[in-house]
PDB file of C-alpha atoms in Angstrom:
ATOM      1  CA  UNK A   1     -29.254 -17.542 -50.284  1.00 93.00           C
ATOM      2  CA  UNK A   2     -27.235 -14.764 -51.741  1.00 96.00           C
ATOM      3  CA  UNK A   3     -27.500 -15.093 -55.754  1.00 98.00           C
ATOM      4  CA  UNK A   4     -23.810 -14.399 -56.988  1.00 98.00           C
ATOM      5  CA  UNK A   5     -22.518 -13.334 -60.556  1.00 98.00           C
ATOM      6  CA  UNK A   6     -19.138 -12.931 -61.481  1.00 98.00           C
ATOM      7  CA  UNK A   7     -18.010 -10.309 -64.449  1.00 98.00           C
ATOM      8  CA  UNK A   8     -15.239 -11.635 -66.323  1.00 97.00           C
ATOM      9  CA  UNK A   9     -12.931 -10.988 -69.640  1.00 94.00           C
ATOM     10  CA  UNK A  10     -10.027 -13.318 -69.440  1.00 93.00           C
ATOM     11  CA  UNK A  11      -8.490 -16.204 -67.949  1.00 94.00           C
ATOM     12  CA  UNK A  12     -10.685 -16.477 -64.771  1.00 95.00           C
ATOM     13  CA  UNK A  13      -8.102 -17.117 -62.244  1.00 95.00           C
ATOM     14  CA  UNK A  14     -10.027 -15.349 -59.571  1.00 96.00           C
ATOM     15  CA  UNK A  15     -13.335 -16.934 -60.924  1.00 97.00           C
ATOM     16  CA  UNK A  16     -11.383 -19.996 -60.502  1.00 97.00           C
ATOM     17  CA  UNK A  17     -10.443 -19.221 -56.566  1.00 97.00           C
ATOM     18  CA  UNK A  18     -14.454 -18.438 -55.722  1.00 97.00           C
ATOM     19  CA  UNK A  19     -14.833 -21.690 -57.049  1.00 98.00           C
ATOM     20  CA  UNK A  20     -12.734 -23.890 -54.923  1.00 97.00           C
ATOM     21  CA  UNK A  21     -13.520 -21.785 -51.916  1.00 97.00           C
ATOM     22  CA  UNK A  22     -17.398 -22.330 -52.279  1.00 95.00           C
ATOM     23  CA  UNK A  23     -17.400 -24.796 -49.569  1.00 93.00           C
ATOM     24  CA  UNK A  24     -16.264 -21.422 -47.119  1.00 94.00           C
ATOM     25  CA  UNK A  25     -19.465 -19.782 -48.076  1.00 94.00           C
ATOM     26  CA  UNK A  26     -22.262 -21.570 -47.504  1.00 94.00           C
ATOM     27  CA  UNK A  27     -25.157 -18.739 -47.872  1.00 94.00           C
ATOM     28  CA  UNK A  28     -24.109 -17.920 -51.488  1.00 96.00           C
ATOM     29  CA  UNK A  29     -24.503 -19.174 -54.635  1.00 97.00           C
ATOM     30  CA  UNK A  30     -22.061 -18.970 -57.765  1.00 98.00           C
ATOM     31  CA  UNK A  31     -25.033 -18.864 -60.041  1.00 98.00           C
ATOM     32  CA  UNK A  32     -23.708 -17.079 -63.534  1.00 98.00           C
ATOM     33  CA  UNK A  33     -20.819 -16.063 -64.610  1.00 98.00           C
ATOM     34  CA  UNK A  34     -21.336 -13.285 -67.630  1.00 98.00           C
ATOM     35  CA  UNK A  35     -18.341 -12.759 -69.996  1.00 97.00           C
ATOM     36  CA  UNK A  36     -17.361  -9.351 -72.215  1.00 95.00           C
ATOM     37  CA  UNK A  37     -15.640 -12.116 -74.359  1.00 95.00           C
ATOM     38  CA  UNK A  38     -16.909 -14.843 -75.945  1.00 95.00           C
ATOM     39  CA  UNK A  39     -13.344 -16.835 -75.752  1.00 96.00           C
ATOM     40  CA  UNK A  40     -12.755 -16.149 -72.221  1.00 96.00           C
ATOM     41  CA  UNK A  41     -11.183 -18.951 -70.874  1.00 97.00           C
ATOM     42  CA  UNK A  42     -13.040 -18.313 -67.374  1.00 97.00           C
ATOM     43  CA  UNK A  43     -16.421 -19.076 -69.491  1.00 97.00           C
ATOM     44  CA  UNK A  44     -14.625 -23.303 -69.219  1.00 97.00           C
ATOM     45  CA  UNK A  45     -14.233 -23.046 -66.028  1.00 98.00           C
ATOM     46  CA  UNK A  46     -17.851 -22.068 -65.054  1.00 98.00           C
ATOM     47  CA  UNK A  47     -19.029 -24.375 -67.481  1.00 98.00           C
ATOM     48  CA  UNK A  48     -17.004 -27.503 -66.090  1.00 97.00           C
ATOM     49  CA  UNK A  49     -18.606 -27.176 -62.622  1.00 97.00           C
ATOM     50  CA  UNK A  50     -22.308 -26.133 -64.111  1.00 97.00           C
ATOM     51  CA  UNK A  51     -22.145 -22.517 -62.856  1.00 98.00           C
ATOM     52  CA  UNK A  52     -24.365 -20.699 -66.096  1.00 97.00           C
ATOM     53  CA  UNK A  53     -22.682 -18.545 -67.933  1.00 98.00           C
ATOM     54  CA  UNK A  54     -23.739 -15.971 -70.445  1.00 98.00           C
ATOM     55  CA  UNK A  55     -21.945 -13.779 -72.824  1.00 97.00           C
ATOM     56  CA  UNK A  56     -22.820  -9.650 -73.208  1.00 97.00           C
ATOM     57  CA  UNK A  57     -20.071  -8.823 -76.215  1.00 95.00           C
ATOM     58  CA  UNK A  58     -18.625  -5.606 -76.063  1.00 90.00           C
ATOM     59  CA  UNK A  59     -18.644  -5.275 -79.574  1.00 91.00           C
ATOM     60  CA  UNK A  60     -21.820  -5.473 -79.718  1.00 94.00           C
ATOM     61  CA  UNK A  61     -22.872  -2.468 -78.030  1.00 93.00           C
ATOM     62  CA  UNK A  62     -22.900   0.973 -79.341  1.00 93.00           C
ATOM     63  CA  UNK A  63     -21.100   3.183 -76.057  1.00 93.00           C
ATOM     64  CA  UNK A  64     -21.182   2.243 -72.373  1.00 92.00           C
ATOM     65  CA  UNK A  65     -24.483   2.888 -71.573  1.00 94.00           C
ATOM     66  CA  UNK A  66     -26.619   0.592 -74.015  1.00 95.00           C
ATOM     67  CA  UNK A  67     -23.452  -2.280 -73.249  1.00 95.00           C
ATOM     68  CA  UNK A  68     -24.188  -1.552 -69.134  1.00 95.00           C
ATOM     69  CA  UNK A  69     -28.400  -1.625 -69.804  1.00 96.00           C
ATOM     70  CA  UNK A  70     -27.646  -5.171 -71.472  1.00 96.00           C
ATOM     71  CA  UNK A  71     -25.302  -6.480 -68.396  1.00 97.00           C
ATOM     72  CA  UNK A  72     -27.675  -5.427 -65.987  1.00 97.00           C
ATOM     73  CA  UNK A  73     -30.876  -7.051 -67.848  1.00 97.00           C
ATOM     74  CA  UNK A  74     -28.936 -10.108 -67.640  1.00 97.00           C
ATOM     75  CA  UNK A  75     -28.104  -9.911 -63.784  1.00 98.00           C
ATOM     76  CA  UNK A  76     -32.414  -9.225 -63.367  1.00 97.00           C
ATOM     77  CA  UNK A  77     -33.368 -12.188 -65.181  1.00 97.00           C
ATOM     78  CA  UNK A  78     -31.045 -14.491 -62.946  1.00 97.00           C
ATOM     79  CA  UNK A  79     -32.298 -12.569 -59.805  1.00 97.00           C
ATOM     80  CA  UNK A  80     -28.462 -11.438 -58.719  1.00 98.00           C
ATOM     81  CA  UNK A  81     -28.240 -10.212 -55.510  1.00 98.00           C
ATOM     82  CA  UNK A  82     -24.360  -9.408 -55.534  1.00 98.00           C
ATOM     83  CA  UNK A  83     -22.121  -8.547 -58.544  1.00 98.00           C
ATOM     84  CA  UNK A  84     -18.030  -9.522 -58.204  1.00 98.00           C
ATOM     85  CA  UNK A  85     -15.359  -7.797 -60.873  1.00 96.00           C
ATOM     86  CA  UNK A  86     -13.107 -10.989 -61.588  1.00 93.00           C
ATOM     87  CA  UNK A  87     -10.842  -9.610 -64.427  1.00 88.00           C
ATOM     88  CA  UNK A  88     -13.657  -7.489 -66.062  1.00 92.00           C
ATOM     89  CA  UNK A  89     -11.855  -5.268 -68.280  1.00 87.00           C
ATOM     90  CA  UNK A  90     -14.396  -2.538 -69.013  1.00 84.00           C
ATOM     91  CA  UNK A  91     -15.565   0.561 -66.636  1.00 84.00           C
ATOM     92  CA  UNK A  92     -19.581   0.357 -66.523  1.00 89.00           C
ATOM     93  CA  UNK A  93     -21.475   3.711 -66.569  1.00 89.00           C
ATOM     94  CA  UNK A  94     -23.164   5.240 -63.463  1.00 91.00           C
ATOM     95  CA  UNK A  95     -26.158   3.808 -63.569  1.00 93.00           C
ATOM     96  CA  UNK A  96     -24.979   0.157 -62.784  1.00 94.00           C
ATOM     97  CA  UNK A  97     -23.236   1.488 -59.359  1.00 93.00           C
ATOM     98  CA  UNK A  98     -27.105   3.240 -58.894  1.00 94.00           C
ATOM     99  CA  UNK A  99     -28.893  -0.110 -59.089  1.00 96.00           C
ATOM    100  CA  UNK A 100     -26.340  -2.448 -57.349  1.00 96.00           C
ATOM    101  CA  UNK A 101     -24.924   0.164 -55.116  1.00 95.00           C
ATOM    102  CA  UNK A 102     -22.709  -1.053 -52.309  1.00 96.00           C
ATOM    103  CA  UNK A 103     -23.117  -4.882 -54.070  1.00 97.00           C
ATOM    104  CA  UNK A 104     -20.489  -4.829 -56.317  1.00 97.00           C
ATOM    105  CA  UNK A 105     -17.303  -6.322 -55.214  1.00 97.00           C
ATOM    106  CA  UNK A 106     -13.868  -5.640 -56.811  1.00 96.00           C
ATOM    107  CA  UNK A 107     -10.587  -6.773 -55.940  1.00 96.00           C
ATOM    108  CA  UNK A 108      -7.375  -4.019 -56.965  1.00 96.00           C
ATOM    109  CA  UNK A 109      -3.822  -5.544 -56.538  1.00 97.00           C
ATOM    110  CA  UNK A 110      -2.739  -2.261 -54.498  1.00 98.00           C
ATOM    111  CA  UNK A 111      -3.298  -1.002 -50.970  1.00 98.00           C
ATOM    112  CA  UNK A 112      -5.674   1.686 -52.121  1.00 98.00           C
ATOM    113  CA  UNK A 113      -5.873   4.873 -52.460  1.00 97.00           C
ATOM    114  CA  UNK A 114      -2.300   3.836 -53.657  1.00 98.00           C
ATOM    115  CA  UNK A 115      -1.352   2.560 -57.212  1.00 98.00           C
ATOM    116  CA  UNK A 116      -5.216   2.973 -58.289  1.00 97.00           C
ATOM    117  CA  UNK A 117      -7.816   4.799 -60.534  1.00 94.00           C
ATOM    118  CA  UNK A 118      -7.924   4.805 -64.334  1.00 92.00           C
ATOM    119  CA  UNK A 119      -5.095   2.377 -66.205  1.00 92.00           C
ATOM    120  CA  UNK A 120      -4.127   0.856 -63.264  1.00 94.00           C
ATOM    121  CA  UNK A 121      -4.818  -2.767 -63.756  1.00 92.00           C
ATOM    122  CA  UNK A 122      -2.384  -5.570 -64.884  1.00 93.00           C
ATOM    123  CA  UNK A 123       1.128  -5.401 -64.392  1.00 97.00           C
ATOM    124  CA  UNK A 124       1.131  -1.496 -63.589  1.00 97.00           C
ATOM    125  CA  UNK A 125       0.365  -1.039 -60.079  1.00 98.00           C
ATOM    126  CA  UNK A 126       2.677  -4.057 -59.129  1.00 98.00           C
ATOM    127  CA  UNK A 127       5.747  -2.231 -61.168  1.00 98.00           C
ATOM    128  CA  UNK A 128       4.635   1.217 -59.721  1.00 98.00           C
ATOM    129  CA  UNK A 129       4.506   0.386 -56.200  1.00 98.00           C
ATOM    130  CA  UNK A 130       8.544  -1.469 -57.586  1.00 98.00           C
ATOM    131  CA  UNK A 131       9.206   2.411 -59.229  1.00 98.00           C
ATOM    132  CA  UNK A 132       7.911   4.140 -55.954  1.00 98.00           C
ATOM    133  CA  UNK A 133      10.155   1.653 -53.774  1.00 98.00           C
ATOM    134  CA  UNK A 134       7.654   1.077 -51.524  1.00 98.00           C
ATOM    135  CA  UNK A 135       8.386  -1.727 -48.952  1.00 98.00           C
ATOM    136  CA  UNK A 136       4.697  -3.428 -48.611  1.00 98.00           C
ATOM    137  CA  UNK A 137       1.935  -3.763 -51.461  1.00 98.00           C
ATOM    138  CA  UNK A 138      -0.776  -6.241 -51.215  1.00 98.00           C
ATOM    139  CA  UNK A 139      -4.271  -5.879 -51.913  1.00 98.00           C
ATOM    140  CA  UNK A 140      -7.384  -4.328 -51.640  1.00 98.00           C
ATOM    141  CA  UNK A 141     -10.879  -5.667 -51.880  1.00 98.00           C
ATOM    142  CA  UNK A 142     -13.957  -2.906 -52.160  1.00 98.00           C
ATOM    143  CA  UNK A 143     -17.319  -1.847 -52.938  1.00 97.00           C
ATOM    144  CA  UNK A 144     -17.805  -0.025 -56.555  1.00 96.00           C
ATOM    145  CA  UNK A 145     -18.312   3.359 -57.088  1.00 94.00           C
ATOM    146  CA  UNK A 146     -18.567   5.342 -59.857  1.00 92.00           C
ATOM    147  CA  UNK A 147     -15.072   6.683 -59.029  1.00 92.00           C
ATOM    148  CA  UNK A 148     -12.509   3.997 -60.584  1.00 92.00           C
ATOM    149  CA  UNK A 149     -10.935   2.460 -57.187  1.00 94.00           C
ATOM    150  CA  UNK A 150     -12.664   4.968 -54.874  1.00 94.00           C
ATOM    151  CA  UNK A 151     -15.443   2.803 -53.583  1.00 96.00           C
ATOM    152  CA  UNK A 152     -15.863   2.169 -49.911  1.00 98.00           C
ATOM    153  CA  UNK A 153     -13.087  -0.121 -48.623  1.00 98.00           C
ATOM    154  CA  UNK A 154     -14.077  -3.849 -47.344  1.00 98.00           C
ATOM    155  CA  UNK A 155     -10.299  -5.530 -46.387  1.00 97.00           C
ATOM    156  CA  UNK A 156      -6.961  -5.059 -47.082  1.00 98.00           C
ATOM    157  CA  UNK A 157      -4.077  -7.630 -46.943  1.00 98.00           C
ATOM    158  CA  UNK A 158      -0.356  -6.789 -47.303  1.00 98.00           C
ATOM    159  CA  UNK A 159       2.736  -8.367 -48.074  1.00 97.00           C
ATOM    160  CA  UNK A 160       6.549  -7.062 -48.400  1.00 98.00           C
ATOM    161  CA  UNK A 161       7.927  -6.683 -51.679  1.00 98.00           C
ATOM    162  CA  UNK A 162      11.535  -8.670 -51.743  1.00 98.00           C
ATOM    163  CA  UNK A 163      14.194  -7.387 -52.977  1.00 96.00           C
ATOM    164  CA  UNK A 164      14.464 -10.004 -56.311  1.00 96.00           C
ATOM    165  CA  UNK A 165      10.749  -9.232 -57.077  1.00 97.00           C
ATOM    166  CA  UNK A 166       9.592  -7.751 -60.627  1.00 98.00           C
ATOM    167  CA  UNK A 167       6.408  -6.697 -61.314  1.00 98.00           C
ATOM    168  CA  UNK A 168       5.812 -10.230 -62.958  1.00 98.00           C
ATOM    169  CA  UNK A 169       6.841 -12.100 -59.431  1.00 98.00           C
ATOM    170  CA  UNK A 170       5.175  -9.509 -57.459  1.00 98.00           C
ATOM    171  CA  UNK A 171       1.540  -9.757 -59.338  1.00 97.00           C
ATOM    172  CA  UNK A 172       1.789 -14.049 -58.772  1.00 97.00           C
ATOM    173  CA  UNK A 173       2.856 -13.632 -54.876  1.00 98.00           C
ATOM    174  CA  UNK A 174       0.284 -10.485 -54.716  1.00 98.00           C
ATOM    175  CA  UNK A 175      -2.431 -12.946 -56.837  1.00 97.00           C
ATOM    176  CA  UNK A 176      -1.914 -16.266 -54.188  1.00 97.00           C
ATOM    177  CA  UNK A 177      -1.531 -14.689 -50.671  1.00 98.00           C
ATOM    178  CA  UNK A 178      -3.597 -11.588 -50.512  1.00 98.00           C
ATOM    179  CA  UNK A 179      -5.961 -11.203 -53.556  1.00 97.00           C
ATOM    180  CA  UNK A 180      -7.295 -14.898 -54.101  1.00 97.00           C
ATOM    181  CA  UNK A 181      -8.338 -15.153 -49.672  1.00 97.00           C
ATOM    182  CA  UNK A 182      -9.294 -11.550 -49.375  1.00 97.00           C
ATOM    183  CA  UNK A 183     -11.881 -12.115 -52.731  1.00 97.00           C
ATOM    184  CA  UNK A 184     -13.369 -15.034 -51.062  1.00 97.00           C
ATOM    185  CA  UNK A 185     -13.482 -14.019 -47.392  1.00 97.00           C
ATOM    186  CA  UNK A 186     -15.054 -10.597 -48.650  1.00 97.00           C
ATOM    187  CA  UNK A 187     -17.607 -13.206 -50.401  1.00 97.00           C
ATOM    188  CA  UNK A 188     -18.306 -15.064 -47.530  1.00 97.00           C
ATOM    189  CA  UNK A 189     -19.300 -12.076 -44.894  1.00 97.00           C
ATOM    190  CA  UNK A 190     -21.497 -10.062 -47.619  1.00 97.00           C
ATOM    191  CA  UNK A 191     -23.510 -13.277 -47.976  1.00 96.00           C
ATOM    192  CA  UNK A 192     -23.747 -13.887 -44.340  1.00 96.00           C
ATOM    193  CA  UNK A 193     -25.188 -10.530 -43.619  1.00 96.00           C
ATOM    194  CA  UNK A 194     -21.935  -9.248 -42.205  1.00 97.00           C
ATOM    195  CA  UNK A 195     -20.780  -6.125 -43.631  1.00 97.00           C
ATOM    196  CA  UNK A 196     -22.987  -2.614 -43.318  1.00 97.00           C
ATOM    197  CA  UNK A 197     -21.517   0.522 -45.122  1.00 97.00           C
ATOM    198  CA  UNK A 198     -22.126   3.949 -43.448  1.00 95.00           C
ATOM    199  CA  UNK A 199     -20.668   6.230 -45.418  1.00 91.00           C
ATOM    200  CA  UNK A 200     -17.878   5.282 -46.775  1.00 93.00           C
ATOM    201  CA  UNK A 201     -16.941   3.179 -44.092  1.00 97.00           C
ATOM    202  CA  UNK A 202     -17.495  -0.483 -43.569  1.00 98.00           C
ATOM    203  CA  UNK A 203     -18.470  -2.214 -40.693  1.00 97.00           C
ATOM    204  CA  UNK A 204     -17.591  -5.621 -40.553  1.00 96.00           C
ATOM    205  CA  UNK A 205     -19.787  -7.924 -37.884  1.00 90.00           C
ATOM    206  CA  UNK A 206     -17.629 -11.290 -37.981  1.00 71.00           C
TER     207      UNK A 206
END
């Protein structure tokens, strides 16, 4: 059984799709959920289906390094076998890629390498792919490196952008249709053994 924790500063909404999609993977295990915030909203909705949850502050850390040491004492205690970025807002230092390499998941809401690397999160690579005038963005779900974005690439699921879209419409249809499924399927084949990285390719035995 793959031990699962899920990083999280906010609202949860993609902590909120693992959980209603647990059913789909059946070898893994939502077992903590470990905020940067103690108000996060997510921190209810792990606690209203008894996932455990734990809270490393931010603030309570002097620099990156001593704040990453305390994240990843957390995720040996609980035994965690696979670490997913749901809306964690802060860039960990090396040395958590080093111990979980190639078992951290994120998801980016861009077809990387486009719209991606350092301040691109939120709203801004939904209204630069709008500035760019792309015709297809989506989204993009892949293994952490130390590089922001530049980890090896797991799926990718895209969608056209509509003529009436702003970056506010484009993030909810980019959110529902590609980030949400993509998150969960990527789930689903690490825990059954599926994907192998050589490289910086992955291999994906469905």
């Amino acid at each position: 059984m793959t031990r699962i924790a899920v990083l999280v500063s906010g609202g949860g909404t993609n902590l909120q799709a693992l959980i209603d999609a647990r059913a789909t993977f059946p070898d893994a295990e939502l077992a903590l959920v470990l905020s940067s915030n103690p108000d996060a909203y997510a921190l209810k909705r792990a606690q209203s289906v008894g996932i455990d949850t734990v809270v490393v502050n931010k603030k309570d850390w002097p620099d990156r390094v001593a704040f990453t040491r305390a994240i990843l004492d957390k995720l040996t205690e609980q035994r965690i076998d696979l670490v997913v970025l749901a809306g964690f807002m802060f860039v960990l230092s090396p040395e958590f890629c080093r111990v979980y390499e190639n078992r951290v998941i994120n998801i980016h809401p861009a077809l990387i390498p486009s719209f991606c690397g350092d301040g691109m999160y939120g709203l801004r690579p939904h209204q630069a792919a709008l500035d760019y005038g792309v015709k297809l963005t989506g989204a993009t779900v892949h293994f952490v490196s130390p590089e922001t974005d530049g980890g090896p690439i797991i799926a990718q699921r895209a969608l056209d952008i509509l003529p009436d879209d702003t970056a506010e419409r484009l993030q909810r249809r980019v959110m529902e249709q590609c980030e949400w499924p993509l998150l969960c399927e990527a789930v689903r084949l690490y825990s059954a053994g599926a994907l192998t990285v050589r490289g910086r390719i992955v291999h994906i035995d469905r």
